Amino acid sequence: MKKSALLIVLFLNGILLFSQTKEEQTIKEIYKSSLTNSKCYSWLDYLSNSIGARLSGSANAEKAVQYTKSQLETLGFDRVYLQEMMVPKWVRGEKESAYILDNKSKINVPVCALGGSIATPKNGLTAEVIEVKSIKELETLGGKLKGKIVFYNRPMEPENIETFLSYRGCVDQRSSGAKEAAKYGAVATIVRSMNLRLDDFPHTGNQNYGDLPKSQYIPAAAISTNAAELLSKTLKNNPKLKFYLKQSCQQMDDVVSYNVVGELKGSEHPENIMVVGGHLDSWDLADGSHDDGAGVVQSMEVMNIFKNIGYKPKNTLRVVLFMNEENGGRGGKKYEELAQANKEKHIFALESDSGGFSPRGFSIESSDAVFDKILTWKPVFEPYLIHSFVKGHGGSDIEPLTSKSIIKAGLKPDSQRYFDYHHAANDKFGAINKRELELGAATMAAMLYLMDQNYSLFEPK
């Protein structure tokens, strides 16, 4: 009896060892393919340098749709198709202008309009400035804000190792600052750029007016971190200084745009859908190589890797390039709307939208039990320096997905330099390291492979 039990244990251990060895070997092939036979860097080169900035509703966004669709059609998908939707179209207009008027001196400052903002009067506006560190301070100041420019100057906290925590800790100044200041009669808002580094690049980003009537909208702009430091210092010496701002942006009527989808039917469970994606649109100050050209081409590269190593997923794989993440999120919403209409079952969604830097791990949205099972894969990733597995948000575009028991994950690259480039004019192709980009694509492919091979472990019993 003891001998039989021992043989069973040895047999099961042998199966486990064989399975682990097979998985390790396949993942080794995945990384080798990405580092030696990848297309993602050349795809990004074209997307960034031949097409450029891709704000939703723009001609370049449409070019990006057609280009990525044509490239997906070369990768062996069963079908490649577009998902139509209406997206906002916001146009920046002429280059913005701003300067500090301190007594008789005029100091130019780097500035850019925030996405969704209205224009200033044609000749610009000039007003005194009141500096605040939070939206909450507006309540205390009340009527003192009438006719003033509100200057939001709460910096990103440098002590956080995870820089997205610092971003989340101050981004409300950008997204809601104008809406809240307008309630107190302010004539405009300027915000310190969301950037840990002191430099001369203003960083744009979306802002919204919420339920304010259009008659109460006020212009909203961002200034560089160096300019914010200078303005704050100058205000201390001269609280009555004035600030000049001119911008000519405008919100146009919505236009038609598309998500781009490549679909490969699963060999065993075609009804189960795994999604990998990034967002195709970018802000308009640069070509958006990190945000989110990198995520787009890494998602495309997952299919290229599987093709190169001859791997056929058991579950259906979709590469989804979402439109309009930056100023509306309509691509993710449209994808989920169609998934609901078609009664689709999504089992896993993986997003890359944190830059093309060295991959460090994943942020995972799941139950505790599922998360604990995923943690057992950490040893498989360790040879590739992937070590950070945390519970957290998967991504904005996959957030709307509501399939029962779906597991969501976001690729976590090293974030220390990400906000140097985020939504700024220096987010260009030259800021991308080819090897880091390829390692990120391989890490995504490895996670999708493991999820595909082991999905039965996660199915509700």
Short mmCIF file of C-alpha atoms in Angstrom, two decimals:
data_model
loop_
_atom_site.label_atom_id
_atom_site.label_comp_id
_atom_site.label_asym_id
_atom_site.label_seq_id
_atom_site.Cartn_x
_atom_site.Cartn_y
_atom_site.Cartn_z
CA MET A 1 0.00 0.00 0.00
CA LYS A 2 2.79 2.42 0.97
CA LYS A 3 4.68 1.48 -2.20
CA SER A 4 1.62 2.27 -4.36
CA ALA A 5 1.12 5.62 -2.64
CA LEU A 6 4.78 6.47 -3.18
CA LEU A 7 4.53 5.60 -6.87
CA ILE A 8 1.47 7.83 -7.25
CA VAL A 9 3.26 10.74 -5.57
CA LEU A 10 6.32 10.27 -7.77
CA PHE A 11 4.12 10.05 -10.85
CA LEU A 12 2.26 13.27 -9.98
CA ASN A 13 5.50 15.06 -9.17
CA GLY A 14 6.87 13.93 -12.50
CA ILE A 15 3.88 15.41 -14.32
CA LEU A 16 4.25 18.68 -12.41
CA LEU A 17 7.98 18.81 -13.12
CA PHE A 18 7.40 18.09 -16.82
CA SER A 19 4.70 20.78 -16.98
CA GLN A 20 6.90 23.32 -15.23
CA THR A 21 9.84 22.50 -17.49
CA LYS A 22 7.66 22.83 -20.59
CA GLU A 23 6.33 26.20 -19.43
CA GLU A 24 9.82 27.45 -18.62
CA GLN A 25 11.08 26.36 -22.03
CA THR A 26 8.20 28.05 -23.86
CA ILE A 27 8.72 31.28 -21.93
CA LYS A 28 12.41 31.16 -22.80
CA GLU A 29 11.39 30.90 -26.47
CA ILE A 30 9.00 33.84 -26.01
CA TYR A 31 11.76 36.12 -24.72
CA LYS A 32 14.20 34.93 -27.37
CA SER A 33 11.69 35.64 -30.14
CA SER A 34 10.98 39.14 -28.86
CA LEU A 35 14.65 40.04 -28.42
CA THR A 36 15.81 38.62 -31.77
CA ASN A 37 12.85 38.71 -34.15
CA SER A 38 10.58 41.50 -32.97
CA LYS A 39 8.68 43.99 -35.12
CA CYS A 40 7.48 46.25 -32.32
CA TYR A 41 10.32 48.78 -32.54
CA SER A 42 9.91 49.26 -36.30
CA TRP A 43 6.13 49.50 -35.90
CA LEU A 44 6.60 52.21 -33.29
CA ASP A 45 9.11 54.01 -35.51
CA TYR A 46 6.47 54.29 -38.23
CA LEU A 47 3.64 55.15 -35.84
CA SER A 48 5.72 57.89 -34.19
CA ASN A 49 7.84 59.30 -37.01
CA SER A 50 5.70 58.73 -40.10
CA ILE A 51 2.29 59.40 -38.51
CA GLY A 52 3.00 61.36 -35.33
CA ALA A 53 0.63 62.71 -32.68
CA ARG A 54 -2.71 60.89 -32.72
CA LEU A 55 -5.29 62.80 -30.72
CA SER A 56 -8.70 61.20 -31.21
CA GLY A 57 -10.70 62.80 -33.97
CA SER A 58 -7.58 63.94 -35.84
CA ALA A 59 -6.40 62.95 -39.31
CA ASN A 60 -3.36 61.26 -37.75
CA ALA A 61 -5.57 59.11 -35.53
CA GLU A 62 -7.33 57.86 -38.66
CA LYS A 63 -3.95 57.14 -40.30
CA ALA A 64 -2.95 55.15 -37.20
CA VAL A 65 -6.15 53.09 -37.44
CA GLN A 66 -5.45 52.17 -41.05
CA TYR A 67 -1.75 51.49 -40.48
CA THR A 68 -2.19 49.20 -37.49
CA LYS A 69 -5.05 47.38 -39.19
CA SER A 70 -2.81 46.70 -42.19
CA GLN A 71 -0.04 45.38 -39.94
CA LEU A 72 -2.37 43.14 -37.93
CA GLU A 73 -3.54 41.63 -41.21
CA THR A 74 -0.02 40.25 -41.77
CA LEU A 75 0.15 38.37 -38.46
CA GLY A 76 -2.14 35.40 -39.10
CA PHE A 77 -5.31 36.42 -37.27
CA ASP A 78 -8.54 34.72 -38.28
CA ARG A 79 -10.01 38.16 -38.77
CA VAL A 80 -9.07 41.81 -38.33
CA TYR A 81 -11.85 44.36 -38.01
CA LEU A 82 -12.82 47.83 -36.80
CA GLN A 83 -15.30 48.86 -34.12
CA GLU A 84 -16.93 52.17 -35.02
CA MET A 85 -17.79 54.87 -32.48
CA MET A 86 -18.12 58.62 -32.13
CA VAL A 87 -15.22 60.36 -30.40
CA PRO A 88 -14.61 63.93 -29.22
CA LYS A 89 -12.53 66.24 -31.37
CA TRP A 90 -10.61 68.93 -29.53
CA VAL A 91 -8.22 71.20 -31.43
CA ARG A 92 -5.35 73.06 -29.74
CA GLY A 93 -5.09 75.85 -32.31
CA GLU A 94 -2.18 78.27 -32.34
CA LYS A 95 0.71 77.83 -29.93
CA GLU A 96 -0.19 79.16 -26.49
CA SER A 97 1.50 82.15 -24.90
CA ALA A 98 1.99 83.09 -21.25
CA TYR A 99 4.12 85.39 -19.18
CA ILE A 100 4.50 86.80 -15.69
CA LEU A 101 4.10 90.56 -15.36
CA ASP A 102 6.20 91.53 -12.33
CA ASN A 103 6.25 95.31 -12.00
CA LYS A 104 7.81 96.38 -15.30
CA SER A 105 9.42 93.03 -16.20
CA LYS A 106 7.84 90.43 -18.46
CA ILE A 107 8.92 86.79 -17.96
CA ASN A 108 7.85 84.25 -20.57
CA VAL A 109 6.82 80.83 -19.22
CA PRO A 110 6.34 77.48 -21.04
CA VAL A 111 2.62 76.76 -21.20
CA CYS A 112 0.09 74.49 -22.91
CA ALA A 113 -3.68 74.32 -22.85
CA LEU A 114 -5.26 71.39 -21.03
CA GLY A 115 -7.33 69.01 -23.12
CA GLY A 116 -10.98 70.01 -23.31
CA SER A 117 -10.27 73.60 -22.26
CA ILE A 118 -11.88 76.59 -23.89
CA ALA A 119 -9.89 79.43 -25.42
CA THR A 120 -9.07 82.73 -23.81
CA PRO A 121 -10.40 85.91 -25.43
CA LYS A 122 -8.71 86.55 -28.77
CA ASN A 123 -6.15 88.92 -27.26
CA GLY A 124 -5.60 86.80 -24.17
CA LEU A 125 -6.42 87.61 -20.57
CA THR A 126 -4.46 89.22 -17.76
CA ALA A 127 -5.24 88.92 -14.06
CA GLU A 128 -3.75 88.67 -10.61
CA VAL A 129 -2.81 85.20 -9.39
CA ILE A 130 -3.75 83.30 -6.24
CA GLU A 131 -1.63 80.22 -5.48
CA VAL A 132 -3.22 77.18 -3.83
CA LYS A 133 -2.04 73.66 -3.06
CA SER A 134 -5.42 71.95 -3.18
CA ILE A 135 -8.98 72.29 -4.42
CA LYS A 136 -10.10 72.29 -0.81
CA GLU A 137 -8.33 75.63 -0.27
CA LEU A 138 -10.82 77.27 -2.63
CA GLU A 139 -13.56 76.98 -0.01
CA THR A 140 -11.52 79.06 2.44
CA LEU A 141 -10.66 81.73 -0.12
CA GLY A 142 -14.20 82.01 -1.47
CA GLY A 143 -14.94 85.46 -2.92
CA LYS A 144 -11.25 86.42 -2.99
CA LEU A 145 -10.94 84.26 -6.14
CA LYS A 146 -13.35 86.35 -8.20
CA GLY A 147 -11.57 87.83 -11.23
CA LYS A 148 -8.33 86.01 -10.39
CA ILE A 149 -6.28 83.27 -12.03
CA VAL A 150 -6.04 80.26 -9.71
CA PHE A 151 -2.57 78.69 -9.71
CA TYR A 152 -2.58 75.06 -8.52
CA ASN A 153 0.90 74.23 -7.28
CA ARG A 154 0.81 70.97 -5.36
CA PRO A 155 3.81 68.96 -6.64
CA MET A 156 4.03 65.21 -7.13
CA GLU A 157 5.41 63.70 -3.92
CA PRO A 158 8.99 62.50 -4.55
CA GLU A 159 9.08 60.06 -1.62
CA ASN A 160 6.84 57.49 -3.35
CA ILE A 161 8.84 54.77 -5.09
CA GLU A 162 5.74 53.96 -7.16
CA THR A 163 5.42 57.21 -9.10
CA PHE A 164 1.82 56.56 -10.12
CA LEU A 165 0.90 57.04 -6.46
CA SER A 166 2.42 60.52 -6.67
CA TYR A 167 0.50 61.21 -9.88
CA ARG A 168 -2.81 60.12 -8.41
CA GLY A 169 -2.09 62.28 -5.39
CA CYS A 170 -2.18 65.54 -7.34
CA VAL A 171 -3.88 64.98 -10.71
CA ASP A 172 -7.22 66.27 -9.40
CA GLN A 173 -5.75 69.78 -9.73
CA ARG A 174 -5.54 69.24 -13.47
CA SER A 175 -8.69 67.24 -14.08
CA SER A 176 -11.10 69.23 -11.86
CA GLY A 177 -9.27 72.45 -11.04
CA ALA A 178 -10.96 74.68 -13.61
CA LYS A 179 -14.43 73.36 -12.84
CA GLU A 180 -14.03 74.07 -9.12
CA ALA A 181 -12.31 77.46 -9.49
CA ALA A 182 -15.02 78.67 -11.90
CA LYS A 183 -17.62 78.22 -9.14
CA TYR A 184 -15.88 81.01 -7.20
CA GLY A 185 -15.62 83.42 -10.14
CA ALA A 186 -12.01 82.74 -11.17
CA VAL A 187 -11.23 83.76 -14.77
CA ALA A 188 -8.71 80.99 -15.54
CA THR A 189 -6.59 78.27 -13.95
CA ILE A 190 -2.98 77.29 -14.43
CA VAL A 191 -1.61 74.08 -12.96
CA ARG A 192 1.86 72.84 -12.18
CA SER A 193 2.67 70.04 -14.65
CA MET A 194 2.38 66.46 -13.42
CA ASN A 195 6.13 65.80 -13.43
CA LEU A 196 8.64 64.83 -10.75
CA ARG A 197 11.52 66.47 -12.60
CA LEU A 198 12.22 70.20 -12.76
CA ASP A 199 12.31 71.10 -16.45
CA ASP A 200 10.79 73.42 -19.06
CA PHE A 201 8.22 71.05 -20.60
CA PRO A 202 4.56 71.79 -19.84
CA HIS A 203 2.47 68.61 -19.62
CA THR A 204 -1.06 68.55 -21.00
CA GLY A 205 -3.83 66.15 -20.01
CA ASN A 206 -7.58 66.02 -19.89
CA GLN A 207 -9.75 68.26 -17.76
CA ASN A 208 -13.51 68.52 -17.62
CA TYR A 209 -16.11 71.07 -16.64
CA GLY A 210 -18.55 68.55 -15.20
CA ASP A 211 -22.07 69.94 -14.87
CA LEU A 212 -21.08 73.59 -15.19
CA PRO A 213 -23.14 75.57 -17.71
CA LYS A 214 -21.02 76.56 -20.72
CA SER A 215 -21.35 80.21 -19.77
CA GLN A 216 -19.21 79.49 -16.69
CA TYR A 217 -16.37 77.63 -18.46
CA ILE A 218 -12.92 79.18 -17.89
CA PRO A 219 -9.61 78.52 -19.69
CA ALA A 220 -7.30 75.92 -18.15
CA ALA A 221 -3.58 75.53 -18.87
CA ALA A 222 -0.46 73.84 -17.50
CA ILE A 223 2.94 75.42 -16.98
CA SER A 224 6.27 73.62 -16.66
CA THR A 225 7.64 72.67 -13.24
CA ASN A 226 10.43 75.23 -13.56
CA ALA A 227 7.86 77.90 -14.40
CA ALA A 228 5.74 76.85 -11.41
CA GLU A 229 8.74 77.23 -9.10
CA LEU A 230 9.49 80.65 -10.57
CA LEU A 231 5.89 81.87 -10.36
CA SER A 232 5.55 80.74 -6.75
CA LYS A 233 8.79 82.45 -5.76
CA THR A 234 7.86 85.65 -7.57
CA LEU A 235 4.40 85.70 -5.96
CA LYS A 236 5.98 85.63 -2.52
CA ASN A 237 7.90 88.79 -3.38
CA ASN A 238 5.03 90.43 -5.22
CA PRO A 239 1.53 89.09 -4.41
CA LYS A 240 0.02 91.66 -6.78
CA LEU A 241 1.85 90.47 -9.89
CA LYS A 242 -0.23 89.65 -12.94
CA PHE A 243 -0.20 86.71 -15.33
CA TYR A 244 -1.01 86.80 -19.04
CA LEU A 245 -2.45 83.75 -20.84
CA LYS A 246 -3.49 83.30 -24.44
CA GLN A 247 -4.78 80.11 -26.06
CA SER A 248 -7.09 79.43 -28.99
CA CYS A 249 -8.23 75.81 -28.47
CA GLN A 250 -11.78 74.69 -29.20
CA GLN A 251 -14.08 71.71 -28.88
CA MET A 252 -15.50 70.58 -32.23
CA ASP A 253 -18.39 68.25 -33.02
CA ASP A 254 -17.81 64.54 -32.39
CA VAL A 255 -16.43 62.53 -35.30
CA VAL A 256 -16.29 58.86 -36.29
CA SER A 257 -13.30 56.77 -35.23
CA TYR A 258 -12.49 53.13 -34.48
CA ASN A 259 -10.99 50.50 -32.25
CA VAL A 260 -8.78 48.08 -34.19
CA VAL A 261 -9.20 44.39 -33.35
CA GLY A 262 -7.28 41.28 -34.39
CA GLU A 263 -8.87 37.96 -33.40
CA LEU A 264 -7.41 34.43 -33.33
CA LYS A 265 -9.93 31.73 -32.42
CA GLY A 266 -8.97 29.41 -29.58
CA SER A 267 -8.06 25.85 -30.55
CA GLU A 268 -9.94 24.30 -27.61
CA HIS A 269 -12.16 26.96 -26.03
CA PRO A 270 -13.05 29.55 -28.67
CA GLU A 271 -15.87 30.84 -26.46
CA ASN A 272 -13.32 32.09 -23.90
CA ILE A 273 -11.74 35.41 -24.87
CA MET A 274 -8.40 36.83 -23.74
CA VAL A 275 -7.71 40.50 -24.57
CA VAL A 276 -4.38 42.29 -24.78
CA GLY A 277 -4.21 45.94 -25.74
CA GLY A 278 -3.13 49.55 -25.46
CA HIS A 279 -4.61 52.84 -26.65
CA LEU A 280 -4.00 54.07 -30.16
CA ASP A 281 -4.66 57.75 -29.52
CA SER A 282 -2.11 60.10 -27.95
CA TRP A 283 -1.92 63.72 -26.90
CA ASP A 284 -0.98 66.23 -29.56
CA LEU A 285 2.24 67.78 -28.22
CA ALA A 286 4.42 64.89 -29.42
CA ASP A 287 4.14 61.49 -31.06
CA GLY A 288 3.21 59.66 -27.84
CA SER A 289 5.86 56.95 -28.09
CA HIS A 290 5.62 56.06 -24.41
CA ASP A 291 1.95 57.00 -24.00
CA ASP A 292 0.80 54.81 -25.51
CA GLY A 293 2.56 53.90 -28.73
CA ALA A 294 4.63 51.43 -26.71
CA GLY A 295 1.55 49.64 -25.40
CA VAL A 296 0.06 49.44 -28.88
CA VAL A 297 3.08 47.80 -30.51
CA GLN A 298 3.78 45.54 -27.52
CA SER A 299 0.22 44.20 -27.78
CA MET A 300 0.69 43.61 -31.50
CA GLU A 301 4.02 41.91 -30.80
CA VAL A 302 2.32 39.32 -28.57
CA MET A 303 0.69 37.86 -31.68
CA ASN A 304 3.94 38.09 -33.63
CA ILE A 305 5.73 36.15 -30.88
CA PHE A 306 3.11 33.42 -30.79
CA LYS A 307 3.31 33.16 -34.57
CA ASN A 308 7.11 32.94 -34.52
CA ILE A 309 7.26 30.18 -31.88
CA GLY A 310 4.32 28.29 -33.36
CA TYR A 311 2.05 28.65 -30.35
CA LYS A 312 -1.68 28.27 -30.91
CA PRO A 313 -3.70 29.54 -27.93
CA LYS A 314 -6.35 27.27 -26.45
CA ASN A 315 -8.60 30.26 -25.80
CA THR A 316 -9.48 33.01 -28.28
CA LEU A 317 -6.92 35.81 -28.35
CA ARG A 318 -7.83 39.37 -29.26
CA VAL A 319 -5.39 42.22 -29.74
CA VAL A 320 -7.41 45.40 -29.21
CA LEU A 321 -6.06 48.86 -30.00
CA PHE A 322 -8.42 51.22 -28.21
CA MET A 323 -9.28 54.71 -29.41
CA ASN A 324 -9.90 57.80 -27.24
CA GLU A 325 -8.44 56.72 -23.91
CA GLU A 326 -6.88 60.13 -23.33
CA ASN A 327 -9.94 62.36 -23.45
CA GLY A 328 -13.05 60.27 -23.14
CA GLY A 329 -12.40 56.53 -22.79
CA ARG A 330 -14.94 55.78 -25.48
CA GLY A 331 -12.92 52.96 -27.04
CA GLY A 332 -13.03 50.84 -23.91
CA LYS A 333 -16.72 51.61 -23.41
CA LYS A 334 -17.58 50.71 -27.01
CA TYR A 335 -15.67 47.43 -26.77
CA GLU A 336 -17.61 46.44 -23.64
CA GLU A 337 -20.91 47.57 -25.17
CA LEU A 338 -20.37 45.24 -28.13
CA ALA A 339 -19.15 42.41 -25.87
CA GLN A 340 -22.38 42.66 -23.88
CA ALA A 341 -24.51 42.79 -27.02
CA ASN A 342 -22.79 39.67 -28.37
CA LYS A 343 -22.95 37.90 -24.97
CA GLU A 344 -19.21 37.30 -25.03
CA LYS A 345 -17.27 35.64 -22.22
CA HIS A 346 -14.00 37.38 -21.41
CA ILE A 347 -11.70 35.46 -19.09
CA PHE A 348 -8.58 37.63 -19.06
CA ALA A 349 -7.62 41.17 -20.10
CA LEU A 350 -4.08 42.59 -20.09
CA GLU A 351 -3.28 46.25 -20.77
CA SER A 352 -0.02 48.10 -21.41
CA ASP A 353 -0.33 51.84 -20.74
CA SER A 354 2.56 52.81 -18.47
CA GLY A 355 5.36 53.44 -20.94
CA GLY A 356 7.97 51.39 -22.76
CA PHE A 357 10.48 51.09 -19.92
CA SER A 358 11.92 47.87 -18.45
CA PRO A 359 9.09 45.58 -17.28
CA ARG A 360 8.98 44.88 -13.55
CA GLY A 361 5.73 42.95 -13.08
CA PHE A 362 1.96 43.22 -13.12
CA SER A 363 -0.86 44.95 -11.33
CA ILE A 364 -3.68 42.44 -11.00
CA GLU A 365 -7.43 42.82 -10.45
CA SER A 366 -8.82 39.53 -9.17
CA SER A 367 -10.07 37.70 -6.14
CA ASP A 368 -7.57 36.87 -3.40
CA ALA A 369 -7.69 33.19 -4.35
CA VAL A 370 -6.88 33.89 -8.00
CA PHE A 371 -4.13 36.32 -7.03
CA ASP A 372 -2.52 33.69 -4.80
CA LYS A 373 -2.47 31.22 -7.71
CA ILE A 374 -0.86 33.80 -10.00
CA LEU A 375 1.83 34.38 -7.37
CA THR A 376 2.93 30.76 -7.84
CA TRP A 377 4.20 31.81 -11.28
CA LYS A 378 6.73 34.27 -9.85
CA PRO A 379 9.64 31.76 -10.01
CA VAL A 380 9.03 31.34 -13.76
CA PHE A 381 9.42 35.12 -14.26
CA GLU A 382 12.39 35.63 -11.96
CA PRO A 383 15.10 34.86 -14.59
CA TYR A 384 13.71 37.84 -16.55
CA LEU A 385 13.84 40.20 -13.54
CA ILE A 386 10.04 40.30 -13.27
CA HIS A 387 9.27 40.38 -9.57
CA SER A 388 6.50 42.88 -8.75
CA PHE A 389 3.08 41.23 -8.56
CA VAL A 390 0.59 43.46 -6.75
CA LYS A 391 -3.16 43.70 -6.46
CA GLY A 392 -4.38 46.83 -8.20
CA HIS A 393 -5.91 48.52 -11.23
CA GLY A 394 -5.49 46.74 -14.57
CA GLY A 395 -6.02 49.70 -16.88
CA SER A 396 -8.47 52.34 -18.09
CA ASP A 397 -9.45 50.67 -21.37
CA ILE A 398 -10.14 47.25 -19.86
CA GLU A 399 -11.85 48.72 -16.80
CA PRO A 400 -15.35 48.66 -18.39
CA LEU A 401 -15.20 44.87 -19.00
CA THR A 402 -17.71 43.16 -16.72
CA SER A 403 -17.64 39.47 -17.68
CA LYS A 404 -18.20 37.30 -14.60
CA SER A 405 -14.93 36.23 -12.95
CA ILE A 406 -12.77 38.10 -15.48
CA ILE A 407 -9.15 38.59 -14.41
CA LYS A 408 -7.59 41.93 -15.36
CA ALA A 409 -3.93 42.91 -15.32
CA GLY A 410 -1.72 45.83 -16.26
CA LEU A 411 1.94 45.59 -17.24
CA LYS A 412 4.11 47.42 -14.68
CA PRO A 413 7.25 48.87 -16.24
CA ASP A 414 9.80 50.76 -14.17
CA SER A 415 8.03 54.06 -13.52
CA GLN A 416 10.86 56.34 -12.38
CA ARG A 417 11.22 58.23 -15.67
CA TYR A 418 7.70 57.88 -17.02
CA PHE A 419 6.42 61.25 -15.84
CA ASP A 420 9.42 63.00 -17.41
CA TYR A 421 7.61 62.34 -20.71
CA HIS A 422 3.94 61.85 -19.84
CA HIS A 423 1.72 64.12 -22.03
CA ALA A 424 4.67 66.37 -22.89
CA ALA A 425 6.45 67.49 -26.06
CA ASN A 426 9.44 65.23 -25.31
CA ASP A 427 7.44 61.97 -25.50
CA LYS A 428 9.10 61.06 -28.77
CA PHE A 429 10.55 57.97 -30.41
CA GLY A 430 14.07 58.91 -29.34
CA ALA A 431 13.02 58.38 -25.70
CA ILE A 432 12.34 54.68 -26.37
CA ASN A 433 14.92 51.96 -25.68
CA LYS A 434 14.46 49.11 -28.16
CA ARG A 435 15.46 46.34 -25.75
CA GLU A 436 13.23 47.59 -22.94
CA LEU A 437 10.30 47.77 -25.37
CA GLU A 438 10.91 44.18 -26.51
CA LEU A 439 11.26 42.88 -22.95
CA GLY A 440 7.87 44.40 -22.14
CA ALA A 441 6.26 42.67 -25.11
CA ALA A 442 7.80 39.35 -24.10
CA THR A 443 6.60 39.72 -20.52
CA MET A 444 3.06 40.32 -21.74
CA ALA A 445 3.23 37.30 -24.04
CA ALA A 446 4.55 35.15 -21.19
CA MET A 447 1.65 36.14 -18.93
CA LEU A 448 -0.91 35.47 -21.67
CA TYR A 449 0.70 32.09 -22.37
CA LEU A 450 0.55 31.06 -18.69
CA MET A 451 -3.03 32.25 -18.36
CA ASP A 452 -3.99 30.39 -21.53
CA GLN A 453 -2.34 27.17 -20.39
CA ASN A 454 -3.70 27.28 -16.85
CA TYR A 455 -7.07 28.94 -17.16
CA SER A 456 -8.91 25.86 -15.85
CA LEU A 457 -7.33 26.60 -12.46
CA PHE A 458 -9.24 29.89 -12.32
CA GLU A 459 -12.66 28.79 -13.55
CA PRO A 460 -15.40 29.10 -10.92
CA LYS A 461 -16.08 25.68 -9.45
#
